[in-house]
Short mmCIF file of C-alpha atoms in Angstrom, two decimals:
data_model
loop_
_atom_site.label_atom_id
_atom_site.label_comp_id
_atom_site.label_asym_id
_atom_site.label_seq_id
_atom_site.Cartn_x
_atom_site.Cartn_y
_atom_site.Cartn_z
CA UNK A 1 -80.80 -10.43 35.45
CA UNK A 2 -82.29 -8.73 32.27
CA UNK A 3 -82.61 -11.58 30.04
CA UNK A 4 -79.81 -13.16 30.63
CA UNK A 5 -79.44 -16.81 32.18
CA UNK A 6 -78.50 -17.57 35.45
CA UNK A 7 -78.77 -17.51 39.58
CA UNK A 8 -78.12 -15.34 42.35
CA UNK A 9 -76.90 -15.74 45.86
CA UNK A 10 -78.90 -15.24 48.65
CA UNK A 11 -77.70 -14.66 52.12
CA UNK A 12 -80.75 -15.80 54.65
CA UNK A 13 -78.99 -15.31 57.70
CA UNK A 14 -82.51 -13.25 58.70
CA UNK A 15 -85.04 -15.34 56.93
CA UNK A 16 -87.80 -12.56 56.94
CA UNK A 17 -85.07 -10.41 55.18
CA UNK A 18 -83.07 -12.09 52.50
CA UNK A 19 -80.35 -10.19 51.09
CA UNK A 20 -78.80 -11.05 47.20
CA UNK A 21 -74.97 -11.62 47.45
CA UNK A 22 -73.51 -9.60 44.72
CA UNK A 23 -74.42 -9.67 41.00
CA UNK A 24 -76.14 -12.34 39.57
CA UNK A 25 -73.85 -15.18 38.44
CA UNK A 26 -74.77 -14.92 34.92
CA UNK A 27 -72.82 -16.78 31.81
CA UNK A 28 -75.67 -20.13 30.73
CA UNK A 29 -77.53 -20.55 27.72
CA UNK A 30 -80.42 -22.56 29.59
CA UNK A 31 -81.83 -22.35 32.47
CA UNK A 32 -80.44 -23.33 35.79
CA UNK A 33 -81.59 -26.80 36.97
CA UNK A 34 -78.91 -27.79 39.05
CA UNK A 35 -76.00 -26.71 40.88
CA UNK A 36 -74.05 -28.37 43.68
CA UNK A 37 -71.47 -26.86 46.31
CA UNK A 38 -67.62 -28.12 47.09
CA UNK A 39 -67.04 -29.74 50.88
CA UNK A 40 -65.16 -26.75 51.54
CA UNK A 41 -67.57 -24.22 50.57
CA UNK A 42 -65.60 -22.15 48.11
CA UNK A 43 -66.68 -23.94 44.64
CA UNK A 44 -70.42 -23.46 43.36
CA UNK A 45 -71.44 -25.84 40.23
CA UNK A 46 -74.00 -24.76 38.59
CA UNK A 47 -75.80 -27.13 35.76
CA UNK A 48 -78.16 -25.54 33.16
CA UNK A 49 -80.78 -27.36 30.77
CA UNK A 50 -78.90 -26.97 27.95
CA UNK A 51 -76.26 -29.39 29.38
CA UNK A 52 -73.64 -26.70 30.52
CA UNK A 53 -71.95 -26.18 33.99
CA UNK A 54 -70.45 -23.50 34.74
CA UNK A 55 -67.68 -23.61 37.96
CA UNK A 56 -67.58 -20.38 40.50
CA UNK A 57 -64.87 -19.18 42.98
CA UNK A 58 -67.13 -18.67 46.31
CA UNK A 59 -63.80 -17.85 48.78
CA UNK A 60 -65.53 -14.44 48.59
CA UNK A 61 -69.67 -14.98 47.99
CA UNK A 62 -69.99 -11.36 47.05
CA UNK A 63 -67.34 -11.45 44.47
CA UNK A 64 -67.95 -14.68 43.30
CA UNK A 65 -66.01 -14.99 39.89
CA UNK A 66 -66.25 -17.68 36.85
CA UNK A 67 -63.77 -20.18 36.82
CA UNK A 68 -62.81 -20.62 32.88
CA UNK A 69 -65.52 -21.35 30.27
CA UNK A 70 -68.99 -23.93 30.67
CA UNK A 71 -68.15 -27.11 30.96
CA UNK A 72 -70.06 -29.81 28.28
CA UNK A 73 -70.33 -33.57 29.38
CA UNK A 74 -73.06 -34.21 27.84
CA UNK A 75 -73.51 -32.13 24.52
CA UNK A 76 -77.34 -30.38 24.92
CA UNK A 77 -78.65 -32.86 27.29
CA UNK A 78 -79.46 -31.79 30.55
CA UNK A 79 -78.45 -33.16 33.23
CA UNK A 80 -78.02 -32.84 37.06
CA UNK A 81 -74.97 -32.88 39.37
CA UNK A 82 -73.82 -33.39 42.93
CA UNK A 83 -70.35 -33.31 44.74
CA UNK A 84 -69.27 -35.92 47.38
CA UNK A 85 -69.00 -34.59 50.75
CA UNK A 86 -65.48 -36.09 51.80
CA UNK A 87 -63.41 -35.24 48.31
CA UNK A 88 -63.25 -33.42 45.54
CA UNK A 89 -65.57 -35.81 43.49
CA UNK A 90 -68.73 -34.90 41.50
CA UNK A 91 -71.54 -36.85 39.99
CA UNK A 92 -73.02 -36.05 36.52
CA UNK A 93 -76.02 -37.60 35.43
CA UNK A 94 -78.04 -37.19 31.98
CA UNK A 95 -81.31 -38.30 30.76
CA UNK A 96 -79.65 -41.25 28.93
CA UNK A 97 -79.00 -42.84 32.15
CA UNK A 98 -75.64 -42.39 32.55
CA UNK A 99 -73.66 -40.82 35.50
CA UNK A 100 -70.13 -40.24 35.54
CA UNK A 101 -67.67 -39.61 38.35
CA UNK A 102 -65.26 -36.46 37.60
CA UNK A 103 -62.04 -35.37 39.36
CA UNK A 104 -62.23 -31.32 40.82
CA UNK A 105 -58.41 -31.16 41.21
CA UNK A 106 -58.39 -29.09 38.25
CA UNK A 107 -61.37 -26.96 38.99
CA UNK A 108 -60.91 -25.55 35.53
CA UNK A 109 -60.95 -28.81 33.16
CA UNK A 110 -62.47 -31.67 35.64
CA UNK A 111 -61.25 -35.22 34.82
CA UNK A 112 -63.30 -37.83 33.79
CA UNK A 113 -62.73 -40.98 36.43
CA UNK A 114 -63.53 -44.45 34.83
CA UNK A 115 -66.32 -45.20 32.44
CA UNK A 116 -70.05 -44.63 32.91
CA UNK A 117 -72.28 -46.06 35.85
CA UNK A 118 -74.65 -46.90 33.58
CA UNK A 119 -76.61 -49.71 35.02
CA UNK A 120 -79.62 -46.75 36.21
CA UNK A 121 -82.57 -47.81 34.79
CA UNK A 122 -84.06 -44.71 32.58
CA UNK A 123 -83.08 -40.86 32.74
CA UNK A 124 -81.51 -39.46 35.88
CA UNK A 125 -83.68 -37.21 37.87
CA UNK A 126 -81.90 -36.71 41.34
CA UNK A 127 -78.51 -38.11 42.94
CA UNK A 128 -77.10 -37.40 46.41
CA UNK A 129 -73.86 -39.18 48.18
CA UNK A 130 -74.14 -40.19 51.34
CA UNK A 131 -72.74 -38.31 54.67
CA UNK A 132 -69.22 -40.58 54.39
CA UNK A 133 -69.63 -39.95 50.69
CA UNK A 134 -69.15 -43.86 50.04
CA UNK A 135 -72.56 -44.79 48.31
CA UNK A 136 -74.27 -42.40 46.01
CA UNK A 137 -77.65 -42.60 45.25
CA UNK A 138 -79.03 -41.90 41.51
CA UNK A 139 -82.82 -41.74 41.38
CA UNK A 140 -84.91 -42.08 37.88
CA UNK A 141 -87.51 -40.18 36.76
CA UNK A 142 -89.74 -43.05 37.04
CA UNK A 143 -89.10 -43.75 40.84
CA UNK A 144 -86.14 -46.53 41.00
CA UNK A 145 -83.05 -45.94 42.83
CA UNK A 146 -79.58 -47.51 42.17
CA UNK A 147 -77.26 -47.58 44.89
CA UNK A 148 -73.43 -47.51 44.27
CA UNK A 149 -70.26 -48.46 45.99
CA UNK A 150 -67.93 -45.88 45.55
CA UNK A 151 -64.80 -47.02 47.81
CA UNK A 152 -63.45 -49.03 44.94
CA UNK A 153 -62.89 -45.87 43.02
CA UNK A 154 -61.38 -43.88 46.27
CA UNK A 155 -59.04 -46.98 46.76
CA UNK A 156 -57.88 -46.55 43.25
CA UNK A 157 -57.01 -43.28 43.89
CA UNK A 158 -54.95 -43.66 46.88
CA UNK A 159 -52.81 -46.42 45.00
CA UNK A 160 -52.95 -44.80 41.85
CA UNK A 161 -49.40 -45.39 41.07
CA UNK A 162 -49.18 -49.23 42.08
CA UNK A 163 -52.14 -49.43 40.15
CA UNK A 164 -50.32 -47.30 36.75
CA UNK A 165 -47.68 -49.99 37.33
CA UNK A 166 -49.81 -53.00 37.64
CA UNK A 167 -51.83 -51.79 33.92
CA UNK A 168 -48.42 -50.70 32.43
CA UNK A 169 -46.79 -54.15 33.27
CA UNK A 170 -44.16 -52.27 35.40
CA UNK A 171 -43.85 -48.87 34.15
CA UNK A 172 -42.28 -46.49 31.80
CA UNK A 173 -38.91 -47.67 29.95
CA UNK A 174 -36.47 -44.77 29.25
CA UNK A 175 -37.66 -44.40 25.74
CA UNK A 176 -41.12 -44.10 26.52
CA UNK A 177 -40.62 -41.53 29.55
CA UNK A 178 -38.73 -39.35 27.18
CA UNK A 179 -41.45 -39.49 25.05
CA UNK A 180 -44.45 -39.05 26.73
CA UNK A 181 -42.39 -36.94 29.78
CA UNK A 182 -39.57 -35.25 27.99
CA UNK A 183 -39.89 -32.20 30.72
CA UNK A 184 -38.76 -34.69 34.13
CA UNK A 185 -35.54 -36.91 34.57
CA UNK A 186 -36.30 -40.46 33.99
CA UNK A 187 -37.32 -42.28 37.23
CA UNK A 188 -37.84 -46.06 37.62
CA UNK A 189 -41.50 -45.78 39.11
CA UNK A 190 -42.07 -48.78 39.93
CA UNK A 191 -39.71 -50.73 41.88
CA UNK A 192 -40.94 -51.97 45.10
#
């Protein structure tokens, strides 16, 4: 890839002959350490040690294409990543021992969801979700494993709005829905 950092694709369909997918995906300061793929097949995540990631479109492997510019969680920290099997969820984890759950809906700007799982007990070397994607594994680099629930956080998301309502004590007024949602018709979200 002349100098430049990055990965390639590799199509082992015959083993004893691998053939590269297209041009190298090339765009990270670092070194590649990580990278994760989507449920679906069509999203590569790729992590580098610099504490980038960059997102690629894989609906056509030998075209893949960049999807906007590296995303940063963590500053220059590396860190590793993994994507839950069942959703559009991934897992970042640094070496301060924090992981954090992100939203793909927006596969351009992910979404942070709630605050850090931070109970991991020194840097994060490896995490992997499990095949119903409800527990996710995080192991250090010194050999423990922390095990967490992670319906909680899907049930939040499936009553997201009776949950905005519950925080909000019962929603937007007209005043503040013109202000923070001047583009939509006021709606009274929260009656039952």
């Amino acid at each position: 890839m002349n100098g430049q950092k990055g990965t390639r694709l590799w199509d082992i369909t015959h083993p004893a002959h691998p053939r590269q997918l297209g041009l190298g995906l090339i765009g990270h300061r670092g070194d590649v350490a990580s990278a994760a793929l989507s449920p679906s097949g069509d999203l590569l995540i790729t992590a580098d040690n610099q504490g980038a990631a960059i997102f690629w479109n894989l609906s056509d492997p030998v075209h893949a294409r960049r999807l906007g510019d590296p995303f940063v969680p963590y500053g220059r920290n590396g860190f590793s990543l993994a994507v839950a099997p069942s959703s559009d969820i991934m897992v970042t984890g640094g070496i301060d021992g924090n992981a954090f759950l992100w939203d793909l809906g927006n596969r351009i700007l992910p979404r942070q969801l709630g605050i850090a799982l931070a109970a991991n007990l020194d840097a994060i070397g490896h995490m992997v979700f499990s095949a119903d994607g409800d527990t996710l594994a995080i192991s250090g680099t010194q050999g423990d494993v922390a095990l967490w629930d992670l319906r909680p956080v899907y049930d939040l998301r499936h009553r997201l709005a009776a949950t905005a309502c519950l925080v909000t004590g019962g929603g937007l007024n007209h005043e503040q829905w013109t202000h923070y949602i001047p583009a939509l018709p006021y709606q009274d979200t929260c009656t039952q």
